[in-house]
PDB file of C-alpha atoms in Angstrom:
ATOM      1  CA  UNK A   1      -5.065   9.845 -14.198  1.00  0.00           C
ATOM      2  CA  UNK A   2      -6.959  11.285 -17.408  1.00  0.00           C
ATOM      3  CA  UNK A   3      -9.640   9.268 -18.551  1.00  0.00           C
ATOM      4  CA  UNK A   4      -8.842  10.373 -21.643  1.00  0.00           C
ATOM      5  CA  UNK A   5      -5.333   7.620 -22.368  1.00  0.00           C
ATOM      6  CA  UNK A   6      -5.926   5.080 -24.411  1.00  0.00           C
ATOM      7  CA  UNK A   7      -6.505   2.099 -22.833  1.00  0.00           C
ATOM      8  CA  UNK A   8      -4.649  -1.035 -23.676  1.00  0.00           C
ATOM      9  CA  UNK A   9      -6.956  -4.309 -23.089  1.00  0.00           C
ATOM     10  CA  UNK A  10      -5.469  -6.471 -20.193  1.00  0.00           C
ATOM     11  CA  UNK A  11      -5.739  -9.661 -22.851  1.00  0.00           C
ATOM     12  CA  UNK A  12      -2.773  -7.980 -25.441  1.00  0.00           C
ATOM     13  CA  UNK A  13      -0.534  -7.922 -22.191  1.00  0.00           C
ATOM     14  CA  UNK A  14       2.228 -10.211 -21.325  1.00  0.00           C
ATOM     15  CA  UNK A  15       2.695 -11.216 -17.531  1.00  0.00           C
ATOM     16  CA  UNK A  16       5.600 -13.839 -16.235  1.00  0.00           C
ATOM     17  CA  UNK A  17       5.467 -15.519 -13.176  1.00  0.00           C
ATOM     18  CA  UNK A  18       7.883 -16.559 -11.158  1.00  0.00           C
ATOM     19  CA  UNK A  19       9.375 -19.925  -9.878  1.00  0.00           C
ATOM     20  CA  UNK A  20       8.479 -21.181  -6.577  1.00  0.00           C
ATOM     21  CA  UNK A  21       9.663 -19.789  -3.125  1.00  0.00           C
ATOM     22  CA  UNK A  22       9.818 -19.348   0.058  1.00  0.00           C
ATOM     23  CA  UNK A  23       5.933 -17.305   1.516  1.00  0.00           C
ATOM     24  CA  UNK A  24       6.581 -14.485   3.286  1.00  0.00           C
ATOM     25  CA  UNK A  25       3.912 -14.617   4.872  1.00  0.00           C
ATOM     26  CA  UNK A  26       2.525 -18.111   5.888  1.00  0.00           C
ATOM     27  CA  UNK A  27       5.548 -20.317   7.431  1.00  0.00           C
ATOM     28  CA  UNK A  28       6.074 -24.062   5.329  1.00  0.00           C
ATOM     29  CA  UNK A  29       3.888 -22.086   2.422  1.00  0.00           C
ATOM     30  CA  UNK A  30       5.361 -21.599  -1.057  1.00  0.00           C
ATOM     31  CA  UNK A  31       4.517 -18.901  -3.272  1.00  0.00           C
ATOM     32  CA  UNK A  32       4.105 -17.752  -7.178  1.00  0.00           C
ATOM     33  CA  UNK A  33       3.950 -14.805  -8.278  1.00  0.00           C
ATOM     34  CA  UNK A  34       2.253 -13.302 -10.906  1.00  0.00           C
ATOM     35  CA  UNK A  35       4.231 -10.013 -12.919  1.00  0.00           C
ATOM     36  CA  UNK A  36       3.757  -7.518 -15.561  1.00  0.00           C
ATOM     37  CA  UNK A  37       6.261  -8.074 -18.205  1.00  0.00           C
ATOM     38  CA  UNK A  38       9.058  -5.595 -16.660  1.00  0.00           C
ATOM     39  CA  UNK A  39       9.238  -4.196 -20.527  1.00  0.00           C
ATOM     40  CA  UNK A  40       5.646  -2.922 -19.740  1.00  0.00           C
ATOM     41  CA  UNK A  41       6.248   0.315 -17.193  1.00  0.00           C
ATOM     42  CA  UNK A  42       2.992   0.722 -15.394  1.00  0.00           C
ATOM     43  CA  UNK A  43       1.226   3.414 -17.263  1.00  0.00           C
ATOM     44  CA  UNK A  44      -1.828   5.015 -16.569  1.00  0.00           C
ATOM     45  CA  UNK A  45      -5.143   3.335 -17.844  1.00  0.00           C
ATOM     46  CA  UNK A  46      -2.934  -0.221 -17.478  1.00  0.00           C
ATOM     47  CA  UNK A  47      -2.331   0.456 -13.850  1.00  0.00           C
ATOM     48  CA  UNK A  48      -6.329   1.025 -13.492  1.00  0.00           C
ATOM     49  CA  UNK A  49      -7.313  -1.926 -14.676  1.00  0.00           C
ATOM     50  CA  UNK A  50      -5.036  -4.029 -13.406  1.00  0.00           C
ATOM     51  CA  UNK A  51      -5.276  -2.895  -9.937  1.00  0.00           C
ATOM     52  CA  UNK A  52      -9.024  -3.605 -10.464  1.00  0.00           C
ATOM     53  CA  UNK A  53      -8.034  -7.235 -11.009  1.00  0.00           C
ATOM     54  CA  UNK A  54      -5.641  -7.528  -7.323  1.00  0.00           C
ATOM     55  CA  UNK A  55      -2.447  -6.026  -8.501  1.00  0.00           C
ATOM     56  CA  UNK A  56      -0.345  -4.559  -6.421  1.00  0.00           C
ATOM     57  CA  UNK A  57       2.790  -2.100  -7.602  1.00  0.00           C
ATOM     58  CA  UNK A  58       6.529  -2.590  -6.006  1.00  0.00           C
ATOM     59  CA  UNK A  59       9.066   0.142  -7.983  1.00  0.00           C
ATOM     60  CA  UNK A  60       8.111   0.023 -11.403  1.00  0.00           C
ATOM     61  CA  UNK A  61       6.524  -3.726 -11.355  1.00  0.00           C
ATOM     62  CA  UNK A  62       3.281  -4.663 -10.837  1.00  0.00           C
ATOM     63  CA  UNK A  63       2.148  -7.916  -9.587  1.00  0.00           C
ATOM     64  CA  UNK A  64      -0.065 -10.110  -7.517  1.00  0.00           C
ATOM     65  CA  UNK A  65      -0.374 -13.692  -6.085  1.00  0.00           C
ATOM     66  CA  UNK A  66      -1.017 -17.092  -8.333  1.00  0.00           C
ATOM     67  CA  UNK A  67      -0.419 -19.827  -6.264  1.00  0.00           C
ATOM     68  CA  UNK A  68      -1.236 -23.293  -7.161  1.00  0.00           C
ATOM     69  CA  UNK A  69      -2.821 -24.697  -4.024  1.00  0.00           C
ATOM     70  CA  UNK A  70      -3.100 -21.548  -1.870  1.00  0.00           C
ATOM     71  CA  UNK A  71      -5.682 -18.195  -2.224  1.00  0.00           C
ATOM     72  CA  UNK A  72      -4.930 -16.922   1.332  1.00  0.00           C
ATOM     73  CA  UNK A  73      -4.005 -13.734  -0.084  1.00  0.00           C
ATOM     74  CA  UNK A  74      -6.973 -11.477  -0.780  1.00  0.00           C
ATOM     75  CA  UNK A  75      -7.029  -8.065  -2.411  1.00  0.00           C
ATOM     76  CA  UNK A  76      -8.821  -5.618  -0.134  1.00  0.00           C
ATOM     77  CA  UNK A  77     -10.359  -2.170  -0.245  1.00  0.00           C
ATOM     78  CA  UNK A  78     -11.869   0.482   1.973  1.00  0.00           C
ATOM     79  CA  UNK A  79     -14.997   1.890   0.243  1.00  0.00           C
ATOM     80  CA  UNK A  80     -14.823   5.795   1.982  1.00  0.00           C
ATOM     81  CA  UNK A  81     -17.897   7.150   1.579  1.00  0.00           C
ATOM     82  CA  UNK A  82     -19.280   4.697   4.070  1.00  0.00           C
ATOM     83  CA  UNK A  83     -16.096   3.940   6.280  1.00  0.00           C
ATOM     84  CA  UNK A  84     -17.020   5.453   9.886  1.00  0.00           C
ATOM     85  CA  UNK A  85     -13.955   4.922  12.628  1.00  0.00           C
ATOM     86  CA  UNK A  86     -14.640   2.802  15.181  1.00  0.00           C
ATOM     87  CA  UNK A  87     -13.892   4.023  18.981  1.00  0.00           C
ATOM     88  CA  UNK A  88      -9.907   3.148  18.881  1.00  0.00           C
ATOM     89  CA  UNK A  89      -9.762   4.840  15.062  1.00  0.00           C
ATOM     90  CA  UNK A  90     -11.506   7.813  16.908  1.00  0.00           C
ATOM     91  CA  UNK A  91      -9.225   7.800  19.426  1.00  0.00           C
ATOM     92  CA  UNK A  92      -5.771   7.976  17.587  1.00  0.00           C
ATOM     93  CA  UNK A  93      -7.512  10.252  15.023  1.00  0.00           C
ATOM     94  CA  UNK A  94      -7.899  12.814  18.101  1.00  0.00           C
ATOM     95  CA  UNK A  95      -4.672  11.916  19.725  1.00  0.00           C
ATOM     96  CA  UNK A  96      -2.976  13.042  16.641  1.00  0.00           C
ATOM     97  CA  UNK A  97      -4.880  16.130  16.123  1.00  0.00           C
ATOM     98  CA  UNK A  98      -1.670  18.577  16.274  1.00  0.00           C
ATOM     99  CA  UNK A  99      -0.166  16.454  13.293  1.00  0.00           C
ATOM    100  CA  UNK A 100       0.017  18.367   9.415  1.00  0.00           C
ATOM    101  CA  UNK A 101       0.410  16.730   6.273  1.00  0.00           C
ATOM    102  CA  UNK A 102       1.763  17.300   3.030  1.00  0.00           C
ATOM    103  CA  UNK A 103       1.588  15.286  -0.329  1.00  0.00           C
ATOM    104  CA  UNK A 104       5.000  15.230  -2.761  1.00  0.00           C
ATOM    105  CA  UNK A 105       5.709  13.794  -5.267  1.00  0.00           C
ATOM    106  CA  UNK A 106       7.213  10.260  -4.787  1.00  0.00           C
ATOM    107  CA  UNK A 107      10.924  11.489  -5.657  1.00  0.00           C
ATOM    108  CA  UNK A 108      14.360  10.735  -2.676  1.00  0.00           C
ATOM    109  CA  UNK A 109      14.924  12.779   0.122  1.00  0.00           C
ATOM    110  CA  UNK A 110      17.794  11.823   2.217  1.00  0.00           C
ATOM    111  CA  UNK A 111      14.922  12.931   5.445  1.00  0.00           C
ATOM    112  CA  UNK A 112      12.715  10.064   3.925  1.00  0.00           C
ATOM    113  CA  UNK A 113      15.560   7.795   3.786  1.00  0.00           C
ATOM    114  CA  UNK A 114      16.515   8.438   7.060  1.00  0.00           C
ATOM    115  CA  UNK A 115      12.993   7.872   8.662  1.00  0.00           C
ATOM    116  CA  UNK A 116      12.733   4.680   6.634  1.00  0.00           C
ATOM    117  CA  UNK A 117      15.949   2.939   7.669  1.00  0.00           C
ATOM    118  CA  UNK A 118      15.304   3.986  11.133  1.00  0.00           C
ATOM    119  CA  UNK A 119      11.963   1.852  10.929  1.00  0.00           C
ATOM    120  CA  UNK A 120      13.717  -0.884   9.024  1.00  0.00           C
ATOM    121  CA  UNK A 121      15.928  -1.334  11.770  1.00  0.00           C
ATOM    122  CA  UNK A 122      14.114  -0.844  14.663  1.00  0.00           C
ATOM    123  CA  UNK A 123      10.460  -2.593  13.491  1.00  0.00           C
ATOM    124  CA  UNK A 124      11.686  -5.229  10.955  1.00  0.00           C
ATOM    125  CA  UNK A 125      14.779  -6.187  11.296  1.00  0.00           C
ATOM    126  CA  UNK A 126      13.529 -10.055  10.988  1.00  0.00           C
ATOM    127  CA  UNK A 127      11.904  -9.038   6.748  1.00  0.00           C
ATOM    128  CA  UNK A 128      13.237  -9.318   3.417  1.00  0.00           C
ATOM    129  CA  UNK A 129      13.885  -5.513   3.631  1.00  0.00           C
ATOM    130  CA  UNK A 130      16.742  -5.580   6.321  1.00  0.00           C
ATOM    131  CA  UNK A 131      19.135  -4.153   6.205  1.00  0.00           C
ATOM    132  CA  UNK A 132      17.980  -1.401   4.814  1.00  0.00           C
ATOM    133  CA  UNK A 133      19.799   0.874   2.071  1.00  0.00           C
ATOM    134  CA  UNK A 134      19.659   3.537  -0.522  1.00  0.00           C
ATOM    135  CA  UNK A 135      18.840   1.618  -3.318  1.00  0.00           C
ATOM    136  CA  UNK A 136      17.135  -0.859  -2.198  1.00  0.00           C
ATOM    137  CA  UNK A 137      14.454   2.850  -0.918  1.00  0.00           C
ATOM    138  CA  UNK A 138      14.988   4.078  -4.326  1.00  0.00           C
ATOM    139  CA  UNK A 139      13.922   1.347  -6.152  1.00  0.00           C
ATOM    140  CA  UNK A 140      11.118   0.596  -4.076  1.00  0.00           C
ATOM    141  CA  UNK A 141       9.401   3.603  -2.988  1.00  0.00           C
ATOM    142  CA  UNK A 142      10.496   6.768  -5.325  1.00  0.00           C
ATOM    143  CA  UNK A 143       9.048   6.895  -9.119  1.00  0.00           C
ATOM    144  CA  UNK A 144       8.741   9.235 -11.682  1.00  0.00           C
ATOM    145  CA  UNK A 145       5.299   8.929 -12.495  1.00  0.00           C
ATOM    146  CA  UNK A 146       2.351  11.666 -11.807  1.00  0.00           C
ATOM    147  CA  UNK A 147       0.391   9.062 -10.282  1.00  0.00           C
ATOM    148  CA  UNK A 148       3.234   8.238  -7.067  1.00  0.00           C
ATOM    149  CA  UNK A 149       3.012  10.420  -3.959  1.00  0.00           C
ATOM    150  CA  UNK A 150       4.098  10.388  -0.445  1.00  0.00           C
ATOM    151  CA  UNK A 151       2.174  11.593   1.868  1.00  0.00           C
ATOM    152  CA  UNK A 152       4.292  13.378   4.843  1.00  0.00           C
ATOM    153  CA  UNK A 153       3.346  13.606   8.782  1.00  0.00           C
ATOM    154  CA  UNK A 154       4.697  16.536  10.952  1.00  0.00           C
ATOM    155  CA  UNK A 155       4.428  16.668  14.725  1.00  0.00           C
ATOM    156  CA  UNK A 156       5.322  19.894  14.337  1.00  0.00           C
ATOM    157  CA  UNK A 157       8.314  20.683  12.075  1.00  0.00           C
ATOM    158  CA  UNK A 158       9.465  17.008  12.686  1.00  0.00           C
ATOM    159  CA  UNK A 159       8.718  14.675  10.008  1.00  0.00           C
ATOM    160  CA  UNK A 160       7.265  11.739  11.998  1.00  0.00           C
ATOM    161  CA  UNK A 161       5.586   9.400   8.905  1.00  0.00           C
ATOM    162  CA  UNK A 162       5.723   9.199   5.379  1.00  0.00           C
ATOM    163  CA  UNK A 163       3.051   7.383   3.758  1.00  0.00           C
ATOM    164  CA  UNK A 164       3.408   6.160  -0.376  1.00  0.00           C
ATOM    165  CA  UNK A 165       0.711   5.906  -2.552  1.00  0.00           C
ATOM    166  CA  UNK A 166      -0.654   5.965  -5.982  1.00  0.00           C
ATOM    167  CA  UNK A 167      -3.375   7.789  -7.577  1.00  0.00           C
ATOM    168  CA  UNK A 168      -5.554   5.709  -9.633  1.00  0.00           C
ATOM    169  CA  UNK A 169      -9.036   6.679 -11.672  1.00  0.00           C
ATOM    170  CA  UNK A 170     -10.860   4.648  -8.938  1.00  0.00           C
ATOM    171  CA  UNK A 171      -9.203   5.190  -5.575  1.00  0.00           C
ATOM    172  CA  UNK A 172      -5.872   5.778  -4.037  1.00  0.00           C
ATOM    173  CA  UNK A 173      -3.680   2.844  -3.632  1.00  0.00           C
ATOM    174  CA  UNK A 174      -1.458   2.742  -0.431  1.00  0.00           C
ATOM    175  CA  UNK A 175       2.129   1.054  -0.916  1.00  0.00           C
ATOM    176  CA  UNK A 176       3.835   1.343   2.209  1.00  0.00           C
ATOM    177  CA  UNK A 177       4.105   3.412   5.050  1.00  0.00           C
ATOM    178  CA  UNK A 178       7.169   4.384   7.496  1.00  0.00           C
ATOM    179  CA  UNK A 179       7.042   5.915  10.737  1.00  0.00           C
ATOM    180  CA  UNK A 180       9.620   7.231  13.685  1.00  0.00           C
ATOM    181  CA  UNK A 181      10.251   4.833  16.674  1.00  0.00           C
ATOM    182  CA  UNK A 182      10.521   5.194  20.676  1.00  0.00           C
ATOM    183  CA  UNK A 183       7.471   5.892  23.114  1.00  0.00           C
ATOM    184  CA  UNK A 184       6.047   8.731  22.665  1.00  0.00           C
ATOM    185  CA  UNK A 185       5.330   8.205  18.832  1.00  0.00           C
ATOM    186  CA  UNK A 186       4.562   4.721  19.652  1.00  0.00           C
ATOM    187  CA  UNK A 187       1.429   6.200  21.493  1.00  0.00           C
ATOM    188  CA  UNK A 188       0.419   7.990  18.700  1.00  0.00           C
ATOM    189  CA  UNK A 189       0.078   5.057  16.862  1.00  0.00           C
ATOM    190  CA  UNK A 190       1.245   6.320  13.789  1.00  0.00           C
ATOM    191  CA  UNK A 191      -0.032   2.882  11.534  1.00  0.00           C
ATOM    192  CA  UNK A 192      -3.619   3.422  12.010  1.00  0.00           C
ATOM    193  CA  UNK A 193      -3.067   7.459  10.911  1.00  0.00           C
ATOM    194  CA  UNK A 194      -1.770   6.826   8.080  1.00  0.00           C
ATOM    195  CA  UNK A 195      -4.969   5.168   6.832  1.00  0.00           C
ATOM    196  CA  UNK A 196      -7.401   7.100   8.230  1.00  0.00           C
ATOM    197  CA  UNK A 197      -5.228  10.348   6.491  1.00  0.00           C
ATOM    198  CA  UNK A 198      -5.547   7.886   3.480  1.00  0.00           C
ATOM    199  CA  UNK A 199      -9.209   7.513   3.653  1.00  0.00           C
ATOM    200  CA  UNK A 200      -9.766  11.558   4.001  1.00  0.00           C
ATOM    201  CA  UNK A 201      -7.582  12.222   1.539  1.00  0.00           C
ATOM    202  CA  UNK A 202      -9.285   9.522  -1.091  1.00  0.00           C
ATOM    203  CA  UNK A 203     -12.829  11.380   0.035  1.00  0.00           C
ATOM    204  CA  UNK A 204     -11.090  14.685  -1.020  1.00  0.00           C
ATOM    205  CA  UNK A 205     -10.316  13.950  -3.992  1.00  0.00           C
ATOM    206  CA  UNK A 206     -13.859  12.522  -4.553  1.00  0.00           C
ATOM    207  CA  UNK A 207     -12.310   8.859  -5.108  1.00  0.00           C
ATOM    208  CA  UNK A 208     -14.821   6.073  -4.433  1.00  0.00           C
ATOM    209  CA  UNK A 209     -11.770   3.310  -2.463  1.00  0.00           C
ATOM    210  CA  UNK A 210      -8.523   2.997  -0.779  1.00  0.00           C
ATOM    211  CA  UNK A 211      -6.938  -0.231  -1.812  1.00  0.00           C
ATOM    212  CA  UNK A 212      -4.597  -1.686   1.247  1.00  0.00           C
ATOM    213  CA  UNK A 213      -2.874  -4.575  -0.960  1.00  0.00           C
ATOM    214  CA  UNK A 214      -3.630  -8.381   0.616  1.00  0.00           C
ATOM    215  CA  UNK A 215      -5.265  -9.350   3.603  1.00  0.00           C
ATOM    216  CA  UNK A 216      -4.295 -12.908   5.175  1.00  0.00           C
ATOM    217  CA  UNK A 217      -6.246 -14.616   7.522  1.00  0.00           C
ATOM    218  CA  UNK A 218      -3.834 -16.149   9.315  1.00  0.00           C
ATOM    219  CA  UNK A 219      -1.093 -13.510   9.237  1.00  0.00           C
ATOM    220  CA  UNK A 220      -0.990 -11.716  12.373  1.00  0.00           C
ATOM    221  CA  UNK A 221       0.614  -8.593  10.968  1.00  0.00           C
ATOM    222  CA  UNK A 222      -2.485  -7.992   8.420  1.00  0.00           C
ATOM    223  CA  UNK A 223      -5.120  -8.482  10.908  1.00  0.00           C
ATOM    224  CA  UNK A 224      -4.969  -4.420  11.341  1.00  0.00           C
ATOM    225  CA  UNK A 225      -6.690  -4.303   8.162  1.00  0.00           C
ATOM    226  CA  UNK A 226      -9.851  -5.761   8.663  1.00  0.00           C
ATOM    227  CA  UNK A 227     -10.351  -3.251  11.401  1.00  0.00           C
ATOM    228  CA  UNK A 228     -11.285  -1.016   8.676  1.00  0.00           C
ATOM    229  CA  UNK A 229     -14.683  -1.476   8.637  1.00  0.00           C
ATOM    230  CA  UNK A 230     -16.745  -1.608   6.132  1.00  0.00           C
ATOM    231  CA  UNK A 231     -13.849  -3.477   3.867  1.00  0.00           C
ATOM    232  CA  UNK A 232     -14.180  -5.344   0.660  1.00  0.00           C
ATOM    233  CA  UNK A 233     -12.124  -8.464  -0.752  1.00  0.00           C
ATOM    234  CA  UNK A 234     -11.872  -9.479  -4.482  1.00  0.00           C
ATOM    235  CA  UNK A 235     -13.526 -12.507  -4.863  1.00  0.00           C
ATOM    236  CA  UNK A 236     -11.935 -14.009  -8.163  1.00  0.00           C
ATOM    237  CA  UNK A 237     -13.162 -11.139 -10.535  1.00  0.00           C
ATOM    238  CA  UNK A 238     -15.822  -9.188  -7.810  1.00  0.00           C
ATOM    239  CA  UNK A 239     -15.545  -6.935  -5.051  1.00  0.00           C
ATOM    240  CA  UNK A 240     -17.779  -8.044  -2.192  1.00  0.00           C
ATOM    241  CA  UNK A 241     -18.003  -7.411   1.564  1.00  0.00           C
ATOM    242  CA  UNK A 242     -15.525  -9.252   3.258  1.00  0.00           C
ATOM    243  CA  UNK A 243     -17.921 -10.998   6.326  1.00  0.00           C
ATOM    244  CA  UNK A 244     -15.625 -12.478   8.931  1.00  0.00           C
TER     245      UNK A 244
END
């Protein structure tokens, strides 16, 4: 994104938030959230700073938590330049060694599609996102903005992960990522890869962080995160190590 846009001060914007419901995450939990008035796309320079302050982007909206009594979600970060693998990471980085990548623009491919509702299915059949369909991808992962990518896997010429993310002045920011099913790419575990491609691709581009969203404590599905080591959380309005 060009430092050169204008940038429009986070205090002139107007944000909604939404009635109580149902956590996703935390079972017996409710949640708020906390959006960008829809009539505001997410423009460059807005996008920036807000993602500085814990949002996250889903289609064209861009949110985060505000819940009453609960802060169990934390905005997290992997700082690059220091970020060194640990012996698993190491592992699946060399395990995938025959896999190429490619970055598009974040734009439908029936391919992507495919992949994605083949994941759906198979790895999440119990989420919000089942069953999976056409719009529902559209709407959610493909954007025409400069900043949205996907970044493509090949094991060989088979298209085996597609990871999305944004491009921000600071960092990349990864959205979601999809991957094929069954044993063998099980093995490769295809997760982990997609950060670690993250993380070399943020260094790259000579980008200071890779923001992973929120990190819960309890949540068994975000522990992966924290095995990103070192990893920062936003503490109210500061980054800061996150010490476990």
């Amino acid at each position: 994104m060009s430092s050169n846009t204008p940038r429009r001060p986070v205090r002139d914007l107007r944000f909604f938030l939404t009635v109580p419901h149902a956590c996703s995450y935390l079972p017996g939990k409710e949640a708020t959230t906390l959006f960008l008035d829809p009539q505001e796309s997410p423009v460059r320079g807005v996008y920036d700073s807000l993602a500085l302050l814990g949002f996250r982007r889903s289609g064209r909206h861009l949110y985060r938590p505000h819940c009453e009594n609960c802060n169990a979600c934390q905005s997290v970060r992997i700082p690059v330049e220091p970020f060194a693998p640990n012996r698993s990471q190491r592992k699946v980085w060399r395990r995938n060694a025959d896999i190429t990548t490619r970055v598009v623009p974040a734009r439908y491919e029936a391919r992507h599609y495919e992949l994605y509702a083949d994941y759906i299915r198979h790895r999440h059949a119990d989420g919000d996102m089942y069953p999976p369909n056409r719009e529902q991808y559209r709407t959610f992962l493909t954007l025409g903005e400069p900043y949205a990518y996907l970044l493509e896997m090949y094991a060989g010429s088979e298209l085996v992960a597609v990871s999305a993310f944004d491009q921000l002045e600071h960092g990349l920011s990864a959205i979601y990522t999809f991957f094929g099913v069954g044993d063998a790419l099980d093995r490769r575990s295809l997760g982990t890869l997609a950060i670690l491609q993250l993380i070399a691709l943020t260094r790259e581009k000579g980008l200071s962080h890779l923001y992973l969203g929120y990190w819960i404590e309890e949540c068994r599905k975000m522990r992966y995160k924290q095995d990103f080591s070192p990893i920062e959380v936003l503490d109210g309005r500061y980054w800061r190590p996150l010490i476990r």
